[in-house]
Coordinates of C-alpha atoms in Angstrom, one line a residue:
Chain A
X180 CA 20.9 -17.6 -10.6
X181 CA 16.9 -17.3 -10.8
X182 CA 15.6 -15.3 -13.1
X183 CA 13.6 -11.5 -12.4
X184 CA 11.8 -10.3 -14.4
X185 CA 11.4 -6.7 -13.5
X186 CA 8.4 -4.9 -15.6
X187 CA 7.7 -1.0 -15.6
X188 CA 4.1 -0.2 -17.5
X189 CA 2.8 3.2 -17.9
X190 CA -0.2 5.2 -18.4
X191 CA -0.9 4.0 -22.0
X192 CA -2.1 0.8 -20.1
X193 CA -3.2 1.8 -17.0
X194 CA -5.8 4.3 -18.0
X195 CA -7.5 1.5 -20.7
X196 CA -9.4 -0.8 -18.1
X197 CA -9.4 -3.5 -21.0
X198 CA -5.9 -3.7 -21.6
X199 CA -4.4 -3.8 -17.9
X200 CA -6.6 -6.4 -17.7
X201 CA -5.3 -8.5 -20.8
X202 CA -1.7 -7.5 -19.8
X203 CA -2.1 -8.4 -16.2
X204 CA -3.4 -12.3 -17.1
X205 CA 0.2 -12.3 -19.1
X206 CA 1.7 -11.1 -16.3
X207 CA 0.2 -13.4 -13.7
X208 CA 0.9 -16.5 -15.8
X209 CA 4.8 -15.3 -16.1
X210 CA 7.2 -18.4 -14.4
X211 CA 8.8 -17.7 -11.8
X212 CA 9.9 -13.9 -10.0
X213 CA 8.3 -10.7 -11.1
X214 CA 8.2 -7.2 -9.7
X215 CA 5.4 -4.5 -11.7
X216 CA 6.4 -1.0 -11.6
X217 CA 3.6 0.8 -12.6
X218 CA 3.3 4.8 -13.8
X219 CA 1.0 7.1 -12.7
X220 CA -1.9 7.7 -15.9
X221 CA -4.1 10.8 -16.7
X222 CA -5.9 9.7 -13.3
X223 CA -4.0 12.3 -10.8
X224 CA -4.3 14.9 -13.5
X225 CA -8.4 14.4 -13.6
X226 CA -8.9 14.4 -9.9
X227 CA -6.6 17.2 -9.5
X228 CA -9.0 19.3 -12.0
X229 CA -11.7 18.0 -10.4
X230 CA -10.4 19.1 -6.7
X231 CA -9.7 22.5 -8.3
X232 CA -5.4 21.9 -7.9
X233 CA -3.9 23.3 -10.6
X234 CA -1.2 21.1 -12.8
X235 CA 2.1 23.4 -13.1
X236 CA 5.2 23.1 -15.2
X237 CA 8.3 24.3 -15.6
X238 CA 9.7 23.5 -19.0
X239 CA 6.7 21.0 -19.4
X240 CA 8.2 19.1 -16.3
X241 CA 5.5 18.8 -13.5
X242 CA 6.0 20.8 -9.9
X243 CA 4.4 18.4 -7.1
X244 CA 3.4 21.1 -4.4
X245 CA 1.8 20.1 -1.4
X246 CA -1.8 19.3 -2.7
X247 CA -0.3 17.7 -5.3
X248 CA 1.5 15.0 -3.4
X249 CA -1.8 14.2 -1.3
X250 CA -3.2 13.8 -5.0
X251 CA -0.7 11.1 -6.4
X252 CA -0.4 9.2 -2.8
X253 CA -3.8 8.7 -3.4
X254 CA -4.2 8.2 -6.9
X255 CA -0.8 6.2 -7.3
X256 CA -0.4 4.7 -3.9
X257 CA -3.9 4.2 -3.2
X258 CA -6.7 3.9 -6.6
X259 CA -4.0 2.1 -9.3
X260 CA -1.7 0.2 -6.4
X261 CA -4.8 -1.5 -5.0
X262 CA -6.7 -2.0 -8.0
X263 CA -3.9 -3.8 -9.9
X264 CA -2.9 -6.1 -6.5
X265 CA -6.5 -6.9 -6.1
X266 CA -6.7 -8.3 -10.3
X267 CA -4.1 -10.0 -9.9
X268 CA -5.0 -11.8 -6.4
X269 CA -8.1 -13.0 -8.3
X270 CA -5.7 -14.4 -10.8
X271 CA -3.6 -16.3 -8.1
X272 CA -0.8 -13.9 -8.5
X273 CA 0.1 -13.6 -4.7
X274 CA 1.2 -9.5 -5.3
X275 CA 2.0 -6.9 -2.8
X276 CA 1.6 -3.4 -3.4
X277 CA 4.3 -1.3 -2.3
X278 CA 5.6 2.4 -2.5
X279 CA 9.2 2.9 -1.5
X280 CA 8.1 4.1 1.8
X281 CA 6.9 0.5 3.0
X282 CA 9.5 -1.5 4.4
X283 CA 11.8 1.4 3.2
X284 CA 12.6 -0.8 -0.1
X285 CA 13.7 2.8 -2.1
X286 CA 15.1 5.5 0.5
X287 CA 15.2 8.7 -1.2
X288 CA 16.2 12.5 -1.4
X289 CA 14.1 15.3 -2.2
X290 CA 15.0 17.0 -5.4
X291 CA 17.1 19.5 -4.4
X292 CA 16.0 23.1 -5.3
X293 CA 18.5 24.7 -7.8
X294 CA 16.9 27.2 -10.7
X295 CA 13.4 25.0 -10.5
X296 CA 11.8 23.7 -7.4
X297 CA 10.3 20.6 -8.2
X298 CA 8.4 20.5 -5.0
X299 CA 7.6 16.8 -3.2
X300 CA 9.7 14.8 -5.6
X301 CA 12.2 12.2 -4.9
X302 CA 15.8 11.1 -6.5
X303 CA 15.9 7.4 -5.6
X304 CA 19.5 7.2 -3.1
X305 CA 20.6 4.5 -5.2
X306 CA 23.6 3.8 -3.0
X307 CA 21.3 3.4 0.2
X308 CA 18.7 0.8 -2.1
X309 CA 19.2 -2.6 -0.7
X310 CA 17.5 -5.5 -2.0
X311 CA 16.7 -7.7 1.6
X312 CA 13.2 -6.9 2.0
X313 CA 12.0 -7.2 -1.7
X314 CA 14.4 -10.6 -2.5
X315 CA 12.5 -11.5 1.1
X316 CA 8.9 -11.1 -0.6
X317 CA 10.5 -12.5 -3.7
X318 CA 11.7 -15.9 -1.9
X319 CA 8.0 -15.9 -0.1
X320 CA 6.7 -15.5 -3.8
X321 CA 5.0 -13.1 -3.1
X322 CA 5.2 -10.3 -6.4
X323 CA 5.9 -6.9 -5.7
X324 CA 3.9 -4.2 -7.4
X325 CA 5.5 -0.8 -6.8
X326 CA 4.2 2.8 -7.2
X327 CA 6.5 5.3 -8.1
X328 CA 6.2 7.0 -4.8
X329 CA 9.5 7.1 -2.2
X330 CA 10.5 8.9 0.9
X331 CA 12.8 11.2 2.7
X332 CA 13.1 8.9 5.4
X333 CA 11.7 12.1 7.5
X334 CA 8.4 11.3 7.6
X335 CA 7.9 13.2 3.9
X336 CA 6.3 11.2 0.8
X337 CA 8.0 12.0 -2.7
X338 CA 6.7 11.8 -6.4
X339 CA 9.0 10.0 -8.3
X340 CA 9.9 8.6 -11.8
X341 CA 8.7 5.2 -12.2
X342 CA 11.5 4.4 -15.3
X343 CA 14.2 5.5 -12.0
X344 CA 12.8 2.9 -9.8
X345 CA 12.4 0.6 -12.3
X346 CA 16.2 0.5 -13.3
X347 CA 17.5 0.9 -9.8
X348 CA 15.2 -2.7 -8.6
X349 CA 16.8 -3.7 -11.4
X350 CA 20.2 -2.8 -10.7
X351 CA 20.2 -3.8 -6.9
X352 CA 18.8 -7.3 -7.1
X353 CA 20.9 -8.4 -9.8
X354 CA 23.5 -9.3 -7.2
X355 CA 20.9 -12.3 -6.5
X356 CA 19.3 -12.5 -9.9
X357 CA 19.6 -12.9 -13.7
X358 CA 17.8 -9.9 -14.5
X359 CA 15.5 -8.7 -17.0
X360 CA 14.3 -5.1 -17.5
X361 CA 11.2 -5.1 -19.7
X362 CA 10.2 -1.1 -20.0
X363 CA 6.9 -0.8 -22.1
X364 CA 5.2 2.0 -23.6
X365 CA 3.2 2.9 -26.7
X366 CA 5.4 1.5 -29.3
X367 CA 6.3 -1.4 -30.4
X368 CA 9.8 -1.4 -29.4
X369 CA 12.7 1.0 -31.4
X370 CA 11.9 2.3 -34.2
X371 CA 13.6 2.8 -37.7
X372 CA 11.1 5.2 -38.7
X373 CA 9.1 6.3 -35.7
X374 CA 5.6 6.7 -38.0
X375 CA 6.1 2.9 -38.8
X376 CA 5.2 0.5 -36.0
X377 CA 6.7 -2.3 -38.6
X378 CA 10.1 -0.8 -38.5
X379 CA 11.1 -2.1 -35.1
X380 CA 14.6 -2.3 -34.6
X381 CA 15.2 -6.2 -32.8
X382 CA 18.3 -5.8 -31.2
X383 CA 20.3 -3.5 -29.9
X384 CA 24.2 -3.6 -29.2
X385 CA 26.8 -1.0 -27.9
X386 CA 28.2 -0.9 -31.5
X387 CA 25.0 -0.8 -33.4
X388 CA 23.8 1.9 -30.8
X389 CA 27.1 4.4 -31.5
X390 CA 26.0 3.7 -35.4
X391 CA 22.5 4.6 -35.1
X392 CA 23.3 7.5 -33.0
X393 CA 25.8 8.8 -35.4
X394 CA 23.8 8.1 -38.4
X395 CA 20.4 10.2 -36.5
X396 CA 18.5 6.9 -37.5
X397 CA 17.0 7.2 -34.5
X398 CA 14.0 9.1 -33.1
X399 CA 15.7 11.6 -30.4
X400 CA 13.3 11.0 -27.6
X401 CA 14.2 7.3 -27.2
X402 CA 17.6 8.4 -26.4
X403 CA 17.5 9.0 -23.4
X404 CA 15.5 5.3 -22.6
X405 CA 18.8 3.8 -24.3
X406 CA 21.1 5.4 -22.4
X407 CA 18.8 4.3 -18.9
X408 CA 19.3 1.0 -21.0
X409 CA 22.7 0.7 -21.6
X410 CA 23.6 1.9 -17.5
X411 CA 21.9 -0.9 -16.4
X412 CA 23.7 -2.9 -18.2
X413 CA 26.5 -2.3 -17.4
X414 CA 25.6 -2.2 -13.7
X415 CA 25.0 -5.5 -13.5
X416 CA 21.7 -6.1 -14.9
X417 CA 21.3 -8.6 -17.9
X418 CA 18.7 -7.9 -20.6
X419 CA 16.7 -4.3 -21.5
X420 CA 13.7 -5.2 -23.6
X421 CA 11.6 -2.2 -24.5
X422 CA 8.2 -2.4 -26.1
X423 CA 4.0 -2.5 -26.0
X424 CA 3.0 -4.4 -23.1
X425 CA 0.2 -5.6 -25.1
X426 CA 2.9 -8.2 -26.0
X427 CA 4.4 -9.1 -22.7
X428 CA 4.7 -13.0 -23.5
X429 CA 6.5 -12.3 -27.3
X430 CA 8.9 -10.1 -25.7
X431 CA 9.7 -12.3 -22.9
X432 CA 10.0 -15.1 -25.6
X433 CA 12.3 -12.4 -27.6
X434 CA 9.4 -12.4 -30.5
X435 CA 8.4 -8.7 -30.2
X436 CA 10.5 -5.2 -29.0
X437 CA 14.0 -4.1 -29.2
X438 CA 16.4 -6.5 -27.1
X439 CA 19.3 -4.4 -25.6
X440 CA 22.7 -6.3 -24.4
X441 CA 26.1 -5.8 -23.9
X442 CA 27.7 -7.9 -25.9
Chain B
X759 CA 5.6 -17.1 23.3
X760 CA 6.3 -13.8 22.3
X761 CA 4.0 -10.6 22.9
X762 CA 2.6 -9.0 20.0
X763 CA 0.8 -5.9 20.3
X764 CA -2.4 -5.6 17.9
X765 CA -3.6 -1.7 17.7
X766 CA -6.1 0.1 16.3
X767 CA -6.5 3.8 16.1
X768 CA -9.6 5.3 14.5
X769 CA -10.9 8.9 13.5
X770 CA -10.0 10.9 16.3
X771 CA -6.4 10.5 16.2
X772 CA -6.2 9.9 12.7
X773 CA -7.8 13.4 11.8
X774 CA -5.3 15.2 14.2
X775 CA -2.2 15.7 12.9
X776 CA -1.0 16.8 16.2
X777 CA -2.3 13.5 18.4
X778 CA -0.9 11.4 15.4
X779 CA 2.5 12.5 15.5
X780 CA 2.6 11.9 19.0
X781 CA 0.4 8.8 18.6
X782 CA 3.0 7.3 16.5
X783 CA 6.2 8.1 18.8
X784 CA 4.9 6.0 21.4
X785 CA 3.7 3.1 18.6
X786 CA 7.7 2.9 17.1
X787 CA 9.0 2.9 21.3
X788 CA 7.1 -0.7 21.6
X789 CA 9.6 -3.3 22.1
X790 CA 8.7 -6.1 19.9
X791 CA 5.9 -7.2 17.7
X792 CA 3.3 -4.7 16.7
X793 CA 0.8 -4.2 14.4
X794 CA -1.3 -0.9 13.6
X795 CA -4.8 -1.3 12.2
X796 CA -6.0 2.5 11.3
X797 CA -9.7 3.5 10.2
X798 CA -10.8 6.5 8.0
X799 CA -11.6 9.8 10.0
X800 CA -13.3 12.1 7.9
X801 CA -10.9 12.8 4.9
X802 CA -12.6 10.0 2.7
X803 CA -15.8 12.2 3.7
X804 CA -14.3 15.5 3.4
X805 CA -13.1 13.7 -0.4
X806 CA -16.7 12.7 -1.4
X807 CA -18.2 16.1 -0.8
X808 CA -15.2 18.2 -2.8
X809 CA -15.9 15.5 -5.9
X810 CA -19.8 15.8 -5.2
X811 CA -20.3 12.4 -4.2
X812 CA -23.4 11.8 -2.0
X813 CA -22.5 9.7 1.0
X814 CA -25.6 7.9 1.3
X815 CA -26.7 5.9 4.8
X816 CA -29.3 3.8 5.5
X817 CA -30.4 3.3 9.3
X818 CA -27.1 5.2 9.7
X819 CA -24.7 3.0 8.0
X820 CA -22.7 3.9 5.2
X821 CA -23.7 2.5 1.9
X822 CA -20.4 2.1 -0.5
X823 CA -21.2 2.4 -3.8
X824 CA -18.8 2.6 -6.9
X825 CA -17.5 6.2 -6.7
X826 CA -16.9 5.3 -2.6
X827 CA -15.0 2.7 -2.7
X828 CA -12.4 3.9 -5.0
X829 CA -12.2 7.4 -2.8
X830 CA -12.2 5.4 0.5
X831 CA -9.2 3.2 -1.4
X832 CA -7.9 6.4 -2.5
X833 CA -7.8 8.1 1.2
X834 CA -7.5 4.9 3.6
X835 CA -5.3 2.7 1.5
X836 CA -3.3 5.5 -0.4
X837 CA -3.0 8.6 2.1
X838 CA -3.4 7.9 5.3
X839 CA -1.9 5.0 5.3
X840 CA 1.3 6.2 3.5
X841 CA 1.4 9.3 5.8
X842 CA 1.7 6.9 8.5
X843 CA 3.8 4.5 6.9
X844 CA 6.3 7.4 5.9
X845 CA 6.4 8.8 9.3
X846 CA 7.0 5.6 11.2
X847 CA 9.8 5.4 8.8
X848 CA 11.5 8.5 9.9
X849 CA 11.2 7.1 13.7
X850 CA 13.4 4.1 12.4
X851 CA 10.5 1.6 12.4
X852 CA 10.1 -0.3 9.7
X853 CA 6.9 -0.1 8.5
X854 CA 4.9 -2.2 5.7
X855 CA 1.4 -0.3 4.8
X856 CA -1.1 -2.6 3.6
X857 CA -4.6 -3.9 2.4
X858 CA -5.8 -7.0 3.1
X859 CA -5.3 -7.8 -0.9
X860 CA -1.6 -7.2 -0.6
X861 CA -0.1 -10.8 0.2
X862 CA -3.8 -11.6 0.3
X863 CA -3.5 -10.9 4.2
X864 CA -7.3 -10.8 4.7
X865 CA -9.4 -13.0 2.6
X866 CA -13.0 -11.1 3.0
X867 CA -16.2 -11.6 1.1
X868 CA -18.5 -9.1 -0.2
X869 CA -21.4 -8.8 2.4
X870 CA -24.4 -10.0 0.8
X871 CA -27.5 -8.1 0.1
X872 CA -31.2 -9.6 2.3
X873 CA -32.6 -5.9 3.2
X874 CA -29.8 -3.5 3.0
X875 CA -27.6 -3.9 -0.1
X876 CA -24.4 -2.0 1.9
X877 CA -22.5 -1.6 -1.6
X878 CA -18.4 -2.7 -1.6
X879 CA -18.4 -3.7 2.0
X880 CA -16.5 -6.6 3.0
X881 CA -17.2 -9.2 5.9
X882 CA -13.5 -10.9 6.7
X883 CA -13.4 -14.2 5.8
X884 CA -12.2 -15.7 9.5
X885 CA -12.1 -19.5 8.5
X886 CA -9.4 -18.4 5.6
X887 CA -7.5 -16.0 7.5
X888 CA -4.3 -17.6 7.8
X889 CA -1.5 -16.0 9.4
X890 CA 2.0 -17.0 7.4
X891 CA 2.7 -13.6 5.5
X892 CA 1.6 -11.5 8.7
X893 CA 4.1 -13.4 10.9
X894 CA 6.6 -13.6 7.8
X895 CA 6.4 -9.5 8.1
X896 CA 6.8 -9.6 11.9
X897 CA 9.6 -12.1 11.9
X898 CA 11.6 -10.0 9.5
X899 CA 10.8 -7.3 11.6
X900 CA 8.7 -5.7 9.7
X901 CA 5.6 -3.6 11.3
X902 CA 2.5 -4.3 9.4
X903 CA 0.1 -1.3 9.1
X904 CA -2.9 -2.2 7.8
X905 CA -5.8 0.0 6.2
X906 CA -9.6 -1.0 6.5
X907 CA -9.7 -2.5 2.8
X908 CA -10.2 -6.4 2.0
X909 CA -10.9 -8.0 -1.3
X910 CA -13.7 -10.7 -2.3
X911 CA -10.5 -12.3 -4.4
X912 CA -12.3 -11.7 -7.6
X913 CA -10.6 -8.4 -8.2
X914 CA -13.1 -6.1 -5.9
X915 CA -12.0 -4.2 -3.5
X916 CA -14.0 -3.8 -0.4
X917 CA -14.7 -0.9 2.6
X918 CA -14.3 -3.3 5.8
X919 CA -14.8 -2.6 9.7
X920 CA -11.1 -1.7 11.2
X921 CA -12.5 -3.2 14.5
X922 CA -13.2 -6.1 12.7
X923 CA -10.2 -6.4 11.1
X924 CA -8.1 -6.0 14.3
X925 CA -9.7 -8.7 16.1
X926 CA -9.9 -11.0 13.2
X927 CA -6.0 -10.3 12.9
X928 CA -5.7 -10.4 16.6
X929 CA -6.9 -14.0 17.1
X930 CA -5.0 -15.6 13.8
X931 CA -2.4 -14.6 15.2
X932 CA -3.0 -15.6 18.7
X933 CA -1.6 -19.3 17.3
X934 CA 2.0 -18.1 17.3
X935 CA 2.1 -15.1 19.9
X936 CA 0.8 -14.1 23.1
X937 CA -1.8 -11.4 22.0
X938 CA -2.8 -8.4 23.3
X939 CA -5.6 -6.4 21.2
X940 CA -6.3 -2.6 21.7
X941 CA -8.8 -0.6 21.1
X942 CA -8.3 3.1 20.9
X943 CA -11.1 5.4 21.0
X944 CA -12.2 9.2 22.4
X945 CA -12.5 7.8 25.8
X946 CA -10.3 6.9 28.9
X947 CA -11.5 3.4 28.8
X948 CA -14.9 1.7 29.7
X949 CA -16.9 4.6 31.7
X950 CA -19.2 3.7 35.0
X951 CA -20.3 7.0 34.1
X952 CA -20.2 8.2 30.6
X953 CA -20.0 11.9 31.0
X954 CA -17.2 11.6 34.0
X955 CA -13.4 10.5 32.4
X956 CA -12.6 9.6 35.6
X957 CA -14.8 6.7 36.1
X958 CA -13.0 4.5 34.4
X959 CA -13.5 0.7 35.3
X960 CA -9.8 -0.5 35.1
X961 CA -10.8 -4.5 34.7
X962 CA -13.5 -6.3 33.6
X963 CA -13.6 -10.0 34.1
X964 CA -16.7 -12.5 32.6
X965 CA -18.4 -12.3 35.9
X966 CA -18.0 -8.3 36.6
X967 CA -18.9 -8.1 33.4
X968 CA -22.2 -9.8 33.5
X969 CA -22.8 -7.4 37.2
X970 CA -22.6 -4.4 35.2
X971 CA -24.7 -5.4 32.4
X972 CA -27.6 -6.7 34.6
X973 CA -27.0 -3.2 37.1
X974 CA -27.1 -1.2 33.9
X975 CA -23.9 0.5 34.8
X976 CA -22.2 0.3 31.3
X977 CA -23.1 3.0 28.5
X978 CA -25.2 0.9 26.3
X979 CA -23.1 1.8 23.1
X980 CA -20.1 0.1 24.7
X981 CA -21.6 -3.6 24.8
X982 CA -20.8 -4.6 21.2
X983 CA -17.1 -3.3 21.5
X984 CA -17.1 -5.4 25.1
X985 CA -18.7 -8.6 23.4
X986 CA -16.2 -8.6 20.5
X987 CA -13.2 -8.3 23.1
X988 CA -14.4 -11.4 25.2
X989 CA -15.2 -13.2 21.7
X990 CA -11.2 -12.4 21.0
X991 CA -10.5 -13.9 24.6
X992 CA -12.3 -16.7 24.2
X993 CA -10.4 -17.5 20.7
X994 CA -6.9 -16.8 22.0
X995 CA -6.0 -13.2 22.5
X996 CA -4.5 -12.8 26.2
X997 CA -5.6 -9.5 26.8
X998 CA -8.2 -6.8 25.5
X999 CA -7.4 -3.0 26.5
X1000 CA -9.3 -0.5 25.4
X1001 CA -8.7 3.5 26.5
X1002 CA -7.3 6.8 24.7
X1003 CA -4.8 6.0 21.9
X1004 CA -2.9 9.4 23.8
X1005 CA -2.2 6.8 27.0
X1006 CA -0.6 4.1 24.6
X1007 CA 2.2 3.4 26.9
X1008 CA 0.3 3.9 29.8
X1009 CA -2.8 1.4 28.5
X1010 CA 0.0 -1.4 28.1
X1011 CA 1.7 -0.8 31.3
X1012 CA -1.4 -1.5 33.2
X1013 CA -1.5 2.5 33.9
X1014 CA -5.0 3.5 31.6
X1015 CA -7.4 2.2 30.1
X1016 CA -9.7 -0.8 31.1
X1017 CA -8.4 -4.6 30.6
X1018 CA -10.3 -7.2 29.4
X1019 CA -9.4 -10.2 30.9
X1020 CA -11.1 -14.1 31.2
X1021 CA -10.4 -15.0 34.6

């Protein structure tokens, strides 16, 4: 099978003009098939203030009302979608931005309203996600770059995690690909000791995951990033890497973040 | 060869959620190939003022400067074309929203600056304008909705003319399919007299045409609009129409609208 590499970045490098634009060159010159998933940034949250919308939370989760959703289609879908495609056109990257809505590649469901109302967001209907239009743009090499936006399939937009879609491209296209699921964020992969950017942990297995855990030698917020991990694995897809995006190319080459397999 | 439909919508429907909705019911009933080409209405306007940007004009252009372009990529090629996109979705046609960066659809150039410097505005690169991802879209069934956005494939986006863009789309693609471009606007068609809707000249052929230039019979703002759809004839489209995007069926059942035609 062909490789896929399937990249999620977040607003640690979209909101720094100078590094998208050092990670982008790395992830132009990447061989072969790529998708981007990219996050949303402090961008929404600044033109919301400046529009006067205010941010709410719930349990320091974020409610998308109804301006709120016009805000992040354009911010997301609109400002960080276009801005990346058009970078990496002028690298001969042939990319495509895309939210879920366009050719339907991630039907969705809004959240459904139980003790918090989460407003316009979406919960990716993993068992409706195909993969025929994006392995089509893949075989026309073209490179999809996704915002984490989907839709209710009733004419209604939807705010949605960016790690979700991520992990459920991931999932669906490894029927046709050997799949790689390269998450990055602001650390250099797993940490030992999560105030020492030295202490990454290389590799991660099932076993020495159940250790860790039971020996709290890990920081508790990456747990939940493991267990994401560790399900697509075992749904079909073949290598997590998590790390800085700043080194795309050494984690690709397995030099730099925490490789996570099944094996 | 098969019919493909090239349509463009501006302002007036686009700024009425009510005419859209019924706009787009019509546009997902075409049998076949179609393409939607939309322009901005007055949210990217309505944008500028909120975030106290001045839209500046010179001899009643727009000028698009910096904080412009990224709210007319913001509100052309993030929300209204998503809203569109989304909806089209939920009438079971597959739509594709794009730019002309994404699969590098439209190849443009910034316009360059003699007397007027107009800013990020893009001119359409017509002798590059090729037409394999388009028809890939439309051969996978696909329904390409494109947004008034090129890029000068340096990594700048640019505000560009949706007329433009729908005949420069129009006539690339006039190579594989038998074309027919229209033009929606706040009129019934092409007006003997402007202030009566029921004057509507149904067909204009070279030689009519020239008789109602010389006579004087044809509102003088109409004559780029009519020289742009005989330039489209003359490079392959079949047929121009141009009438009331609220008579969409009717226009392409020879019902409304006034036909362009070179014979």
């Amino acid at each position: 099978m062909d490789k896929l590499y399937v990249i999620k970045i977040g607003g640690n490098i979209i909101d720094d003009e100078t590094k998208l634009s050092l990670f982008l060159k790395e992830f132009a010159n990447i061989d072969g098939n790529k998708i981007l998933v990219h996050g949303g940034g402090k961008l929404a949250t600044k033109l919301a203030d400046q529009l006067g919308i205010a941010s709410k939370y719930i349990n320091g989760r974020r409610i998308t009302d109804e301006a709120t959703i016009d805000v992040v289609i354009m911010v997301y879908g609109g400002l960080i979608n276009k801005k990346i495609v058009a970078k990496l056109q002028a690298l001969q990257c042939n990319a495509i931005g895309l939210t879920g809505a366009d050719a339907n590649i991630i039907p969705a469901t809004k959240r459904p309203v139980n003790d918090i109302d989460y407003g316009f967001v979406g919960d990716v209907a993993v068992e409706e996600l195909g993969f025929a239009n994006l392995s089509l743009f893949l075989m026309s090499n073209l490179t999809p770059i996704i915002a984490p936006l989907t839709h209710d399939n009733k004419g209604q937009m939807l705010n949605t995690n960016a790690d979700t879609i991520a992990s459920s491209i991931a999932i669906a296209l490894s029927i046709l690909y050997d799949v790689q699921l390269i998450y990055s964020f602001e650390k250099s992969g797993v940490l030992m000791d999560v105030n020492d950017e030295n202490s990454v942990i290389r590799s991660i297995t099932p076993s020495s995951y159940q250790d860790l855990k039971s020996g709290k030698k890990i920081f508790e917020g990456m747990l939940p990033k493991l267990d994401n991990a560790f399900a697509a694995l075992d749904n079909g897809v073949k290598k997590v890497i998590i790390g800085k995006a700043e080194q795309l190319n050494d984690m690709i080459n397995g030099n730099a973040g925490t490789t996570i397999v099944n094996e």
